[in-house]
C-alpha cells in the first residue's frame, strides 16, 4: 500500500469546544473531588472548581457600609413597632404593625442576600460532557475576570488540519 506523510495537527471542533472562564477577579479553589486535570472526563453540570471573589478595600468598605445601614434600619423599625404596640388608641394600629413586620422581613432578606453574596464562592461548572483538554490555572491562583481556566472538548468531534501539496 502507498502512504503519504503530511504535516498536520489535531484541532478541536469550535462548535463542540467549551471554555470555563472566571466572571470576576478572585482566587481559584479545588472542590472536594480535587482539581481538574488534562484528560479527565467530565459530565455536564459537574463542579470543576470554585472562585472566591476578591474585593478591593473600597468594595469591602461599601459592602460593610450597606450591611450596617440595613442593620440600623431593622433596629429602628423594631423600636418603632414596639412603641406602636404599646399605644392602644392609635388609628389603624394593627395594619401599621403588620406593615412594619413586612418591611423588617424584607430588610432581613436583603441583609442575608448581601452577606451571602460577599462570602459565598462562585461555582464553576462544566457546560457540556467531554474531556478536559487544557488546564490554565492552579488551585489558589488569583485570576482576573475573563481568564480562561479550563477547556473542555468532545473527543468524538476532533478535526485534523493538514497541509497537502501537489
Coordinates of C-alpha atoms in Angstrom, one line a residue:
X1 CA 0.0 0.0 0.0
X2 CA 1.1 3.5 -0.7
X3 CA 1.1 6.1 2.0
X4 CA 1.8 9.8 2.2
X5 CA 3.0 11.6 5.3
X6 CA 1.6 15.1 5.7
X7 CA 2.4 17.8 8.3
X8 CA -0.8 18.3 10.3
X9 CA -2.3 18.7 13.7
X10 CA -5.5 17.8 15.5
X11 CA -7.7 20.7 16.4
X12 CA -11.0 20.9 18.3
X13 CA -14.3 21.4 16.5
X14 CA -15.2 25.0 17.5
X15 CA -18.9 24.1 17.9
X16 CA -18.1 21.4 20.4
X17 CA -15.3 23.0 22.5
X18 CA -16.3 24.9 25.7
X19 CA -14.3 27.3 27.9
X20 CA -14.7 27.8 31.6
X21 CA -13.8 31.3 32.4
X22 CA -13.8 33.5 35.6
X23 CA -16.6 36.0 35.7
X24 CA -14.7 38.3 38.1
X25 CA -11.4 38.6 39.9
X26 CA -10.9 36.0 42.5
X27 CA -9.0 33.0 43.8
X28 CA -9.5 29.6 42.3
X29 CA -10.1 26.7 44.8
X30 CA -10.4 23.0 44.3
X31 CA -13.5 21.1 45.0
X32 CA -13.9 18.1 47.4
X33 CA -13.3 15.8 44.4
X34 CA -9.9 17.5 43.7
X35 CA -8.7 19.8 41.0
X36 CA -9.5 19.1 37.3
X37 CA -6.6 17.7 35.2
X38 CA -6.0 17.3 31.4
X39 CA -7.6 14.1 30.1
X40 CA -10.2 14.0 32.8
X41 CA -13.7 13.0 31.6
X42 CA -16.4 15.4 32.8
X43 CA -20.2 15.5 32.7
X44 CA -22.4 18.5 32.0
X45 CA -23.1 20.3 35.3
X46 CA -20.1 18.8 37.1
X47 CA -18.5 21.1 39.6
X48 CA -15.0 21.9 38.3
X49 CA -13.7 24.5 40.8
X50 CA -14.8 27.4 43.0
X51 CA -13.9 31.0 42.6
X52 CA -13.7 33.1 45.8
X53 CA -14.3 36.7 44.8
X54 CA -11.6 39.2 45.5
X55 CA -12.8 42.5 46.7
X56 CA -10.8 45.7 46.8
X57 CA -10.7 47.6 50.1
X58 CA -13.1 50.2 48.7
X59 CA -15.6 47.5 47.6
X60 CA -15.4 45.7 51.0
X61 CA -16.0 49.1 52.8
X62 CA -19.1 49.7 50.6
X63 CA -20.5 46.3 51.4
X64 CA -19.8 46.8 55.1
X65 CA -21.5 50.2 55.0
X66 CA -24.6 48.8 53.3
X67 CA -24.8 45.9 55.8
X68 CA -24.5 48.4 58.7
X69 CA -27.2 50.6 57.1
X70 CA -29.6 47.7 56.8
X71 CA -28.9 46.5 60.4
X72 CA -29.6 50.0 61.7
X73 CA -32.8 50.3 59.7
X74 CA -34.0 46.9 61.0
X75 CA -33.3 48.1 64.6
X76 CA -35.1 51.4 64.0
X77 CA -38.2 49.6 62.6
X78 CA -38.2 47.2 65.5
X79 CA -38.2 50.1 68.0
X80 CA -41.0 51.9 66.1
X81 CA -43.1 48.7 66.1
X82 CA -42.5 48.1 69.8
X83 CA -43.7 51.7 70.6
X84 CA -46.7 51.3 68.3
X85 CA -47.6 48.0 70.1
X86 CA -47.6 49.8 73.5
X87 CA -50.1 52.5 72.4
X88 CA -53.6 51.1 72.2
X89 CA -55.5 54.1 70.9
X90 CA -53.8 54.5 67.5
X91 CA -55.9 54.6 64.4
X92 CA -55.1 51.6 62.0
X93 CA -52.7 50.3 64.6
X94 CA -52.9 46.6 63.5
X95 CA -52.3 47.4 59.8
X96 CA -49.3 49.7 60.7
X97 CA -47.8 46.9 62.8
X98 CA -48.2 44.4 60.0
X99 CA -46.7 46.8 57.5
X100 CA -43.7 47.2 59.8
X101 CA -43.3 43.4 60.1
X102 CA -43.3 43.0 56.4
X103 CA -40.7 45.8 56.0
X104 CA -38.5 44.2 58.6
X105 CA -38.7 40.9 56.9
X106 CA -37.8 42.4 53.6
X107 CA -34.8 44.2 55.1
X108 CA -33.7 40.9 56.7
X109 CA -33.8 39.2 53.3
X110 CA -31.8 42.0 51.7
X111 CA -29.3 41.7 54.5
X112 CA -29.0 37.9 54.1
X113 CA -28.6 38.2 50.3
X114 CA -25.9 40.9 50.8
X115 CA -23.9 38.9 53.3
X116 CA -24.3 35.7 51.3
X117 CA -23.1 37.5 48.1
X118 CA -19.9 38.7 49.8
X119 CA -18.9 35.4 51.4
X120 CA -20.1 32.7 49.1
X121 CA -17.7 31.3 46.4
X122 CA -18.9 31.1 42.8
X123 CA -19.3 27.5 41.5
X124 CA -17.6 26.9 38.1
X125 CA -19.4 24.0 36.3
X126 CA -18.9 22.1 33.1
X127 CA -21.3 23.3 30.4
X128 CA -21.0 20.1 28.4
X129 CA -19.9 16.5 28.5
X130 CA -16.4 15.9 27.3
X131 CA -12.7 15.7 28.3
X132 CA -10.6 18.5 29.9
X133 CA -8.1 19.4 27.2
X134 CA -6.3 22.3 28.9
X135 CA -6.0 23.4 32.5
X136 CA -4.8 27.0 32.5
X137 CA -4.9 27.6 36.3
X138 CA -3.9 26.1 39.6
X139 CA -5.6 25.8 43.0
X140 CA -5.0 29.0 44.9
X141 CA -4.2 31.1 41.9
X142 CA -5.5 34.6 41.6
X143 CA -7.3 35.2 38.2
X144 CA -8.8 38.2 36.6
X145 CA -12.3 38.4 35.1
X146 CA -12.4 36.7 31.7
X147 CA -9.4 34.5 32.3
X148 CA -9.8 31.0 30.8
X149 CA -9.5 28.4 33.4
X150 CA -10.4 25.1 31.6
X151 CA -11.1 23.9 28.1
X152 CA -13.4 21.0 27.5
X153 CA -13.6 19.2 24.2
X154 CA -15.7 16.4 22.8
X155 CA -13.2 13.8 21.6
X156 CA -15.7 12.3 19.1
X157 CA -15.6 15.5 17.1
X158 CA -12.0 16.4 16.7
X159 CA -10.7 17.7 13.3
X160 CA -7.4 17.1 11.5
X161 CA -5.8 20.0 9.9
X162 CA -3.1 19.1 7.4
X163 CA -1.2 20.7 4.6
X164 CA -1.1 18.9 1.3
X165 CA 1.0 20.0 -1.7
X166 CA 0.7 18.8 -5.3

